[in-house]
PDB file of C-alpha atoms and ligand atoms in Angstrom:
ATOM      1  CA  MET A1460     193.665-203.775 156.885  1.00 38.00           C
ATOM      2  CA  ALA A1461     190.824-204.211 159.370  1.00 39.00           C
ATOM      3  CA  GLN A1462     191.746-203.210 162.881  1.00 42.00           C
ATOM      4  CA  GLU A1463     190.821-205.296 165.882  1.00 41.00           C
ATOM      5  CA  LYS A1464     188.122-203.677 167.951  1.00 40.00           C
ATOM      6  CA  ASP A1465     188.683-205.438 171.243  1.00 42.00           C
ATOM      7  CA  ASN A1466     189.288-202.358 173.362  1.00 42.00           C
ATOM      8  CA  ASN A1467     187.025-199.950 175.197  1.00 41.00           C
ATOM      9  CA  VAL A1468     188.220-196.751 173.612  1.00 46.00           C
ATOM     10  CA  LEU A1469     187.303-197.410 170.011  1.00 46.00           C
ATOM     11  CA  SER A1470     183.709-198.236 170.731  1.00 44.00           C
ATOM     12  CA  SER A1471     181.485-196.494 168.184  1.00 44.00           C
ATOM     13  CA  ALA A1472     181.092-197.238 164.483  1.00 40.00           C
ATOM     14  CA  SER A1473     182.349-193.772 163.530  1.00 48.00           C
ATOM     15  CA  ASP A1474     185.544-194.370 165.524  1.00 52.00           C
ATOM     16  CA  ALA A1475     186.154-197.522 163.505  1.00 52.00           C
ATOM     17  CA  GLN A1476     185.989-195.562 160.272  1.00 60.00           C
ATOM     18  CA  ARG A1477     188.199-192.674 161.232  1.00 69.00           C
ATOM     19  CA  PRO A1478     191.676-192.776 159.723  1.00 86.00           C
ATOM     20  CA  VAL A1479     194.533-193.827 161.930  1.00 95.00           C
ATOM     21  CA  PRO A1480     197.663-191.693 161.547  1.00 98.00           C
ATOM     22  CA  GLU A1481     200.670-193.485 160.137  1.00 98.00           C
ATOM     23  CA  HIS A1482     203.311-191.795 162.257  1.00 98.00           C
ATOM     24  CA  ILE A1483     202.898-190.078 165.629  1.00 98.00           C
ATOM     25  CA  GLY A1484     205.695-188.208 167.400  1.00 99.00           C
ATOM     26  CA  ILE A1485     205.491-187.641 171.151  1.00 99.00           C
ATOM     27  CA  ILE A1486     207.605-185.343 173.309  1.00 99.00           C
ATOM     28  CA  MET A1487     207.148-187.152 176.622  1.00 98.00           C
ATOM     29  CA  ASP A1488     207.313-184.140 178.906  1.00 98.00           C
ATOM     30  CA  GLY A1489     206.255-183.320 182.460  1.00 98.00           C
ATOM     31  CA  ASN A1490     207.715-186.207 184.470  1.00 98.00           C
ATOM     32  CA  GLY A1491     209.604-183.908 186.839  1.00 98.00           C
ATOM     33  CA  ARG A1492     206.595-181.707 187.598  1.00 98.00           C
ATOM     34  CA  TRP A1493     204.422-184.774 188.121  1.00 98.00           C
ATOM     35  CA  ALA A1494     206.830-186.081 190.763  1.00 98.00           C
ATOM     36  CA  LYS A1495     207.273-182.668 192.372  1.00 98.00           C
ATOM     37  CA  LYS A1496     203.511-182.319 192.834  1.00 98.00           C
ATOM     38  CA  ARG A1497     203.691-185.508 194.893  1.00 98.00           C
ATOM     39  CA  GLY A1498     206.733-184.432 196.891  1.00 98.00           C
ATOM     40  CA  MET A1499     208.775-187.168 195.238  1.00 98.00           C
ATOM     41  CA  PRO A1500     212.174-187.057 193.493  1.00 97.00           C
ATOM     42  CA  ARG A1501     212.102-186.397 189.733  1.00 98.00           C
ATOM     43  CA  LYS A1502     213.216-189.936 188.951  1.00 97.00           C
ATOM     44  CA  PHE A1503     209.922-191.198 190.352  1.00 98.00           C
ATOM     45  CA  GLY A1504     208.172-189.291 187.561  1.00 98.00           C
ATOM     46  CA  HIS A1505     210.518-190.757 184.960  1.00 98.00           C
ATOM     47  CA  LYS A1506     209.721-194.247 186.188  1.00 97.00           C
ATOM     48  CA  ARG A1507     206.002-193.679 185.866  1.00 98.00           C
ATOM     49  CA  GLY A1508     206.595-192.026 182.485  1.00 98.00           C
ATOM     50  CA  ALA A1509     208.384-195.126 181.210  1.00 96.00           C
ATOM     51  CA  LYS A1510     205.397-197.288 182.144  1.00 95.00           C
ATOM     52  CA  VAL A1511     203.045-194.898 180.340  1.00 97.00           C
ATOM     53  CA  PHE A1512     205.283-195.100 177.270  1.00 96.00           C
ATOM     54  CA  GLU A1513     204.901-198.895 177.195  1.00 94.00           C
ATOM     55  CA  ASP A1514     201.116-198.637 177.475  1.00 95.00           C
ATOM     56  CA  ILE A1515     200.887-196.016 174.741  1.00 96.00           C
ATOM     57  CA  ALA A1516     203.167-197.987 172.406  1.00 95.00           C
ATOM     58  CA  GLU A1517     201.020-201.058 172.899  1.00 94.00           C
ATOM     59  CA  TYR A1518     197.894-199.045 172.233  1.00 95.00           C
ATOM     60  CA  CYS A1519     199.361-197.531 169.047  1.00 96.00           C
ATOM     61  CA  ASP A1520     200.200-201.022 167.834  1.00 95.00           C
ATOM     62  CA  LYS A1521     196.676-202.177 168.572  1.00 95.00           C
ATOM     63  CA  ILE A1522     194.961-199.428 166.589  1.00 96.00           C
ATOM     64  CA  GLY A1523     197.281-199.813 163.599  1.00 96.00           C
ATOM     65  CA  VAL A1524     199.672-196.866 163.886  1.00 97.00           C
ATOM     66  CA  LYS A1525     202.775-197.780 161.879  1.00 98.00           C
ATOM     67  CA  TYR A1526     205.422-195.551 163.498  1.00 98.00           C
ATOM     68  CA  LEU A1527     205.670-193.966 166.930  1.00 98.00           C
ATOM     69  CA  THR A1528     208.641-191.730 167.695  1.00 98.00           C
ATOM     70  CA  VAL A1529     209.109-190.892 171.354  1.00 98.00           C
ATOM     71  CA  TYR A1530     211.532-188.335 172.724  1.00 98.00           C
ATOM     72  CA  ALA A1531     213.083-189.850 175.834  1.00 98.00           C
ATOM     73  CA  PHE A1532     216.393-188.003 176.252  1.00 98.00           C
ATOM     74  CA  SER A1533     217.665-184.998 174.309  1.00 98.00           C
ATOM     75  CA  THR A1534     221.220-183.989 173.470  1.00 98.00           C
ATOM     76  CA  GLU A1535     220.594-181.110 175.902  1.00 98.00           C
ATOM     77  CA  ASN A1536     219.402-183.331 178.772  1.00 98.00           C
ATOM     78  CA  TRP A1537     223.021-184.214 179.684  1.00 98.00           C
ATOM     79  CA  SER A1538     223.080-180.775 181.349  1.00 98.00           C
ATOM     80  CA  ARG A1539     220.676-181.952 184.062  1.00 98.00           C
ATOM     81  CA  PRO A1540     221.936-182.834 187.550  1.00 97.00           C
ATOM     82  CA  LYS A1541     224.176-185.934 187.502  1.00 98.00           C
ATOM     83  CA  ASP A1542     221.896-188.036 189.671  1.00 97.00           C
ATOM     84  CA  GLU A1543     218.920-187.405 187.380  1.00 98.00           C
ATOM     85  CA  VAL A1544     220.954-188.352 184.293  1.00 98.00           C
ATOM     86  CA  SER A1545     222.120-191.578 185.999  1.00 98.00           C
ATOM     87  CA  ALA A1546     218.573-192.390 187.059  1.00 98.00           C
ATOM     88  CA  LEU A1547     217.430-192.003 183.456  1.00 98.00           C
ATOM     89  CA  MET A1548     220.249-194.213 182.134  1.00 98.00           C
ATOM     90  CA  LYS A1549     219.332-196.848 184.727  1.00 98.00           C
ATOM     91  CA  LEU A1550     215.715-196.648 183.643  1.00 97.00           C
ATOM     92  CA  PHE A1551     216.702-197.243 180.017  1.00 97.00           C
ATOM     93  CA  LYS A1552     218.697-200.290 181.113  1.00 97.00           C
ATOM     94  CA  ASP A1553     215.776-201.577 183.179  1.00 95.00           C
ATOM     95  CA  TYR A1554     213.457-201.177 180.213  1.00 94.00           C
ATOM     96  CA  LEU A1555     215.894-203.059 177.980  1.00 95.00           C
ATOM     97  CA  THR A1556     216.354-205.929 180.408  1.00 93.00           C
ATOM     98  CA  THR A1557     212.759-206.550 181.481  1.00 87.00           C
ATOM     99  CA  THR A1558     210.653-208.903 179.421  1.00 62.00           C
ATOM    100  CA  GLU A1559     207.835-206.385 179.348  1.00 54.00           C
ATOM    101  CA  GLY A1560     209.234-204.490 176.386  1.00 57.00           C
ATOM    102  CA  LYS A1561     209.630-207.749 174.529  1.00 55.00           C
ATOM    103  CA  GLY A1562     207.442-210.637 173.428  1.00 55.00           C
ATOM    104  CA  LYS A1563     205.140-208.338 171.538  1.00 79.00           C
ATOM    105  CA  ASN A1564     204.523-207.251 168.013  1.00 93.00           C
ATOM    106  CA  ILE A1565     206.563-204.056 168.347  1.00 96.00           C
ATOM    107  CA  ARG A1566     209.843-203.326 166.610  1.00 96.00           C
ATOM    108  CA  ILE A1567     212.144-201.033 168.566  1.00 96.00           C
ATOM    109  CA  LYS A1568     214.737-198.830 166.913  1.00 97.00           C
ATOM    110  CA  PHE A1569     216.838-196.266 168.702  1.00 98.00           C
ATOM    111  CA  ILE A1570     217.540-192.883 167.186  1.00 98.00           C
ATOM    112  CA  GLY A1571     220.218-190.495 168.378  1.00 98.00           C
ATOM    113  CA  ASP A1572     223.950-190.633 168.992  1.00 98.00           C
ATOM    114  CA  MET A1573     224.377-193.931 170.824  1.00 98.00           C
ATOM    115  CA  SER A1574     228.172-193.575 170.959  1.00 98.00           C
ATOM    116  CA  ALA A1575     227.873-191.297 174.008  1.00 97.00           C
ATOM    117  CA  LEU A1576     226.075-193.963 176.052  1.00 98.00           C
ATOM    118  CA  ASP A1577     227.945-196.420 178.243  1.00 97.00           C
ATOM    119  CA  GLU A1578     228.959-199.713 176.686  1.00 98.00           C
ATOM    120  CA  GLU A1579     226.505-201.844 178.616  1.00 98.00           C
ATOM    121  CA  LEU A1580     223.610-199.681 177.457  1.00 98.00           C
ATOM    122  CA  GLN A1581     224.864-199.692 173.869  1.00 98.00           C
ATOM    123  CA  GLN A1582     225.003-203.486 173.938  1.00 98.00           C
ATOM    124  CA  LEU A1583     221.481-203.771 175.344  1.00 97.00           C
ATOM    125  CA  ILE A1584     220.276-201.472 172.568  1.00 97.00           C
ATOM    126  CA  VAL A1585     221.938-203.585 169.879  1.00 97.00           C
ATOM    127  CA  ASN A1586     220.342-206.697 171.408  1.00 95.00           C
ATOM    128  CA  MET A1587     216.850-205.238 171.612  1.00 95.00           C
ATOM    129  CA  GLU A1588     217.007-203.939 168.048  1.00 95.00           C
ATOM    130  CA  ALA A1589     218.145-207.344 166.790  1.00 94.00           C
ATOM    131  CA  GLU A1590     215.520-209.226 168.806  1.00 92.00           C
ATOM    132  CA  THR A1591     212.653-207.097 167.540  1.00 94.00           C
ATOM    133  CA  ALA A1592     213.888-206.438 163.978  1.00 94.00           C
ATOM    134  CA  SER A1593     211.620-208.952 162.241  1.00 94.00           C
ATOM    135  CA  ARG A1594     208.425-207.894 164.014  1.00 94.00           C
ATOM    136  CA  LYS A1595     205.651-206.728 161.756  1.00 94.00           C
ATOM    137  CA  GLY A1596     203.633-204.400 163.973  1.00 96.00           C
ATOM    138  CA  LEU A1597     204.346-200.883 165.172  1.00 96.00           C
ATOM    139  CA  THR A1598     207.868-199.497 164.753  1.00 97.00           C
ATOM    140  CA  VAL A1599     208.935-197.426 167.745  1.00 97.00           C
ATOM    141  CA  PHE A1600     211.749-194.948 167.259  1.00 98.00           C
ATOM    142  CA  LEU A1601     213.082-194.363 170.767  1.00 98.00           C
ATOM    143  CA  ALA A1602     214.989-191.096 170.757  1.00 98.00           C
ATOM    144  CA  ILE A1603     217.864-191.169 173.236  1.00 98.00           C
ATOM    145  CA  ASN A1604     220.655-188.616 173.089  1.00 98.00           C
ATOM    146  CA  TYR A1605     218.697-187.320 170.134  1.00 98.00           C
ATOM    147  CA  GLY A1606     218.809-183.763 168.811  1.00 98.00           C
ATOM    148  CA  GLY A1607     217.220-182.574 165.581  1.00 98.00           C
ATOM    149  CA  ARG A1608     220.139-180.283 164.850  1.00 98.00           C
ATOM    150  CA  ASP A1609     222.621-183.024 165.616  1.00 98.00           C
ATOM    151  CA  GLU A1610     220.785-185.337 163.212  1.00 98.00           C
ATOM    152  CA  ILE A1611     220.896-182.711 160.434  1.00 98.00           C
ATOM    153  CA  VAL A1612     224.579-181.936 161.045  1.00 98.00           C
ATOM    154  CA  ARG A1613     225.370-185.648 160.947  1.00 98.00           C
ATOM    155  CA  ALA A1614     223.571-186.045 157.605  1.00 98.00           C
ATOM    156  CA  ALA A1615     225.407-183.018 156.191  1.00 98.00           C
ATOM    157  CA  ARG A1616     228.726-184.449 157.374  1.00 98.00           C
ATOM    158  CA  GLN A1617     228.059-187.797 155.682  1.00 98.00           C
ATOM    159  CA  LEU A1618     227.182-186.125 152.392  1.00 98.00           C
ATOM    160  CA  ALA A1619     230.228-183.840 152.651  1.00 98.00           C
ATOM    161  CA  LYS A1620     232.470-186.877 153.171  1.00 98.00           C
ATOM    162  CA  GLU A1621     231.073-188.577 150.075  1.00 98.00           C
ATOM    163  CA  ALA A1622     231.511-185.387 148.053  1.00 98.00           C
ATOM    164  CA  ALA A1623     235.073-184.955 149.311  1.00 98.00           C
ATOM    165  CA  ALA A1624     235.841-188.573 148.392  1.00 98.00           C
ATOM    166  CA  GLY A1625     234.569-187.884 144.890  1.00 98.00           C
ATOM    167  CA  THR A1626     231.738-190.435 145.083  1.00 98.00           C
ATOM    168  CA  LEU A1627     228.963-187.837 145.173  1.00 98.00           C
ATOM    169  CA  ASP A1628     228.270-184.873 142.916  1.00 98.00           C
ATOM    170  CA  PRO A1629     227.086-182.040 145.252  1.00 98.00           C
ATOM    171  CA  GLU A1630     224.639-180.941 142.547  1.00 98.00           C
ATOM    172  CA  LYS A1631     222.826-184.260 142.995  1.00 98.00           C
ATOM    173  CA  ILE A1632     222.007-183.566 146.646  1.00 98.00           C
ATOM    174  CA  ASP A1633     218.258-183.104 147.050  1.00 98.00           C
ATOM    175  CA  SER A1634     215.725-183.454 149.882  1.00 98.00           C
ATOM    176  CA  ALA A1635     215.239-187.171 149.276  1.00 98.00           C
ATOM    177  CA  MET A1636     218.966-187.843 149.431  1.00 98.00           C
ATOM    178  CA  PHE A1637     219.303-185.737 152.562  1.00 98.00           C
ATOM    179  CA  GLU A1638     216.390-187.598 154.130  1.00 98.00           C
ATOM    180  CA  SER A1639     218.111-190.913 153.423  1.00 98.00           C
ATOM    181  CA  LYS A1640     220.907-189.899 155.814  1.00 98.00           C
ATOM    182  CA  LEU A1641     218.600-189.165 158.743  1.00 98.00           C
ATOM    183  CA  TYR A1642     218.003-191.600 161.599  1.00 98.00           C
ATOM    184  CA  THR A1643     214.413-192.046 160.422  1.00 98.00           C
ATOM    185  CA  ALA A1644     215.357-192.769 156.790  1.00 98.00           C
ATOM    186  CA  GLY A1645     212.591-194.629 154.984  1.00 97.00           C
ATOM    187  CA  ALA A1646     209.858-193.734 157.479  1.00 98.00           C
ATOM    188  CA  PRO A1647     207.147-191.202 156.638  1.00 98.00           C
ATOM    189  CA  ASP A1648     207.275-187.836 158.412  1.00 98.00           C
ATOM    190  CA  PRO A1649     205.172-187.648 161.581  1.00 98.00           C
ATOM    191  CA  ASP A1650     201.544-186.776 160.858  1.00 98.00           C
ATOM    192  CA  PHE A1651     201.351-185.028 164.177  1.00 98.00           C
ATOM    193  CA  ILE A1652     203.633-184.216 167.064  1.00 98.00           C
ATOM    194  CA  LEU A1653     202.075-184.320 170.469  1.00 98.00           C
ATOM    195  CA  ARG A1654     203.505-182.542 173.474  1.00 98.00           C
ATOM    196  CA  PRO A1655     201.861-183.007 176.828  1.00 98.00           C
ATOM    197  CA  SER A1656     202.715-180.954 179.957  1.00 98.00           C
ATOM    198  CA  GLY A1657     201.627-177.554 178.635  1.00 98.00           C
ATOM    199  CA  GLU A1658     204.930-176.570 176.997  1.00 98.00           C
ATOM    200  CA  LYS A1659     204.571-175.351 173.426  1.00 98.00           C
ATOM    201  CA  ARG A1660     207.892-175.864 171.749  1.00 98.00           C
ATOM    202  CA  LEU A1661     209.824-178.494 169.815  1.00 98.00           C
ATOM    203  CA  SER A1662     212.928-178.558 172.030  1.00 98.00           C
ATOM    204  CA  ASN A1663     215.081-179.859 169.163  1.00 98.00           C
ATOM    205  CA  PHE A1664     212.724-182.717 168.223  1.00 98.00           C
ATOM    206  CA  MET A1665     212.521-183.893 164.585  1.00 98.00           C
ATOM    207  CA  LEU A1666     213.369-180.515 163.081  1.00 98.00           C
ATOM    208  CA  TRP A1667     213.620-181.842 159.535  1.00 98.00           C
ATOM    209  CA  GLN A1668     210.724-184.297 159.716  1.00 98.00           C
ATOM    210  CA  ALA A1669     208.302-181.821 161.350  1.00 98.00           C
ATOM    211  CA  SER A1670     208.098-179.535 158.321  1.00 98.00           C
ATOM    212  CA  TYR A1671     204.433-180.405 157.656  1.00 98.00           C
ATOM    213  CA  SER A1672     203.478-182.113 160.909  1.00 98.00           C
ATOM    214  CA  GLU A1673     200.458-180.911 162.847  1.00 98.00           C
ATOM    215  CA  PHE A1674     201.201-179.846 166.427  1.00 98.00           C
ATOM    216  CA  ILE A1675     198.986-180.903 169.272  1.00 98.00           C
ATOM    217  CA  TYR A1676     199.630-179.612 172.760  1.00 98.00           C
ATOM    218  CA  MET A1677     197.962-180.909 175.883  1.00 98.00           C
ATOM    219  CA  ASP A1678     198.226-179.795 179.506  1.00 98.00           C
ATOM    220  CA  THR A1679     198.281-183.273 181.042  1.00 98.00           C
ATOM    221  CA  LEU A1680     201.685-184.275 182.413  1.00 98.00           C
ATOM    222  CA  TRP A1681     203.135-187.323 180.647  1.00 98.00           C
ATOM    223  CA  PRO A1682     202.864-189.721 183.640  1.00 98.00           C
ATOM    224  CA  ASP A1683     199.089-189.044 183.643  1.00 98.00           C
ATOM    225  CA  PHE A1684     198.740-189.643 179.911  1.00 98.00           C
ATOM    226  CA  THR A1685     196.274-192.332 178.743  1.00 98.00           C
ATOM    227  CA  PRO A1686     195.082-194.045 175.547  1.00 98.00           C
ATOM    228  CA  GLU A1687     191.871-191.993 175.875  1.00 98.00           C
ATOM    229  CA  LEU A1688     193.921-188.788 175.614  1.00 98.00           C
ATOM    230  CA  LEU A1689     195.732-190.190 172.600  1.00 98.00           C
ATOM    231  CA  GLU A1690     192.342-190.827 171.012  1.00 97.00           C
ATOM    232  CA  GLU A1691     191.466-187.163 171.717  1.00 97.00           C
ATOM    233  CA  ALA A1692     194.683-186.102 170.011  1.00 98.00           C
ATOM    234  CA  ILE A1693     193.915-188.311 166.995  1.00 98.00           C
ATOM    235  CA  ALA A1694     190.388-186.858 166.808  1.00 97.00           C
ATOM    236  CA  GLU A1695     191.845-183.343 166.920  1.00 97.00           C
ATOM    237  CA  PHE A1696     194.359-184.303 164.211  1.00 97.00           C
ATOM    238  CA  ASN A1697     191.558-185.639 162.010  1.00 96.00           C
ATOM    239  CA  LYS A1698     189.830-182.240 162.168  1.00 95.00           C
ATOM    240  CA  ARG A1699     192.855-180.430 160.786  1.00 94.00           C
ATOM    241  CA  SER A1700     193.069-179.483 157.128  1.00 90.00           C
ATOM    242  CA  ARG A1701     196.498-180.322 155.747  1.00 91.00           C
ATOM    243  CA  ARG A1702     197.190-178.336 152.605  1.00 93.00           C
ATOM    244  CA  TYR A1703     200.924-178.710 151.973  1.00 93.00           C
ATOM    245  CA  GLY A1704     201.001-175.287 150.363  1.00 94.00           C
ATOM    246  CA  LYS A1705     198.011-175.959 148.108  1.00 93.00           C
ATOM    247  CA  VAL A1706     194.437-174.722 148.469  1.00 93.00           C
ATOM    248  CA  GLU A1707     191.618-176.667 150.074  1.00 86.00           C
ATOM    249  CA  GLU A1708     189.899-177.625 146.787  1.00 87.00           C
ATOM    250  CA  GLN A1709     192.945-179.231 145.160  1.00 85.00           C
TER     251      GLN A1709
HETATM  252  C1  LIG B2193     210.519-185.319 180.366  1.00 64.15           C
HETATM  253  O1  LIG B2193     210.102-184.859 181.609  1.00 64.15           O
HETATM  254  C2  LIG B2193     211.559-186.393 180.469  1.00 64.15           C
HETATM  255  C3  LIG B2193     212.908-185.962 180.053  1.00 64.15           C
HETATM  256  C4  LIG B2193     213.215-184.797 179.543  1.00 64.15           C
HETATM  257  C5  LIG B2193     213.977-186.924 180.245  1.00 64.15           C
HETATM  258  P1  LIG B2193     210.884-183.712 182.350  1.00 64.15           P
HETATM  259  O2  LIG B2193     211.924-184.324 183.213  1.00 64.15           O
HETATM  260  O3  LIG B2193     211.371-182.684 181.395  1.00 64.15           O
HETATM  261  O4  LIG B2193     209.743-183.103 183.265  1.00 64.15           O
HETATM  262  P2  LIG B2193     209.486-181.578 183.566  1.00 64.15           P
HETATM  263  O5  LIG B2193     209.324-180.886 182.244  1.00 64.15           O
HETATM  264  O6  LIG B2193     210.660-181.074 184.327  1.00 64.15           O
HETATM  265  O7  LIG B2193     208.240-181.587 184.373  1.00 64.15           O
HETATM  266  C1  LIG B2194     212.314-182.311 175.811  1.00 64.15           C
HETATM  267  O1  LIG B2194     211.912-181.994 177.102  1.00 64.15           O
HETATM  268  C2  LIG B2194     213.107-183.574 175.840  1.00 64.15           C
HETATM  269  C3  LIG B2194     212.375-184.765 176.213  1.00 64.15           C
HETATM  270  C4  LIG B2194     211.102-184.865 176.494  1.00 64.15           C
HETATM  271  C5  LIG B2194     213.164-185.955 176.250  1.00 64.15           C
HETATM  272  P1  LIG B2194     212.718-180.958 177.996  1.00 64.15           P
HETATM  273  O2  LIG B2194     211.982-180.888 179.280  1.00 64.15           O
HETATM  274  O3  LIG B2194     214.138-181.325 178.059  1.00 64.15           O
HETATM  275  O4  LIG B2194     212.561-179.608 177.172  1.00 64.15           O
HETATM  276  P2  LIG B2194     212.713-178.102 177.642  1.00 64.15           P
HETATM  277  O5  LIG B2194     214.035-177.974 178.311  1.00 64.15           O
HETATM  278  O6  LIG B2194     211.597-177.813 178.595  1.00 64.15           O
HETATM  279  O7  LIG B2194     212.586-177.298 176.388  1.00 64.15           O
HETATM  280 MG1  LIG B2195     210.555-181.018 180.609  1.00 64.15          MG
END
């Protein structure tokens, strides 16, 4: 499908021809440090980070990315100070109640254990998913109370239940069946996982899905992230040689 070229970033002919990744994963990190550098409370960084997320999602939709998975709150982030956790929950509610996240071409799906969130937030999530379900553009997987290990354990538990009930032969369990029990079932694995802020680790993000993802690390803190930097990441990704265990010539 031809992509619209009505933005400033994709300006040259060669840019227009370069492949657009199907699925990008982003670990949105560095909000706290960004705020600290400005002598502001950490929640100020989260607020700016949320705005950047909206801009990046819109940009991904525009250039034809099909899936964007963003890590917004990990299963481990509950261990942060109470006031920071509440500020983050409030931010999620604000995002879900403003019209800004809506009225676009983007389908929003939440991944993670929603049962631990308060009822109001759970309801807002159900509403937003329903409102955006029929949209045909970018699918955003918003990871909240998400942990890669938790996701794998949950899939294993579901399969174990089916086996215990006698509806599943354990010998029939294969990677595809396991994948069908993950939050991201049906979506391709991320082509690359981007982590800004200088940290070089996965922090429990997409452990199963990342098996052949490229990793791209950048020093910029998430609240300073821009579509131009995403273009740099895509250019870097396009230089990588993905072999999936084979040799270059195959
Ligand atoms: C990422 O930014 C947002 C969340 C984890 C919720 P951080 O809050 O981790 O920012 P740093 O890493 O402390 O700078
Ligand atoms: C990972 O960032 C989680 C999110 C970005 C939501 P963290 O800041 O929590 O990761 P660590 O603790 O530095 O590994
Ligand atoms: Mg961090």
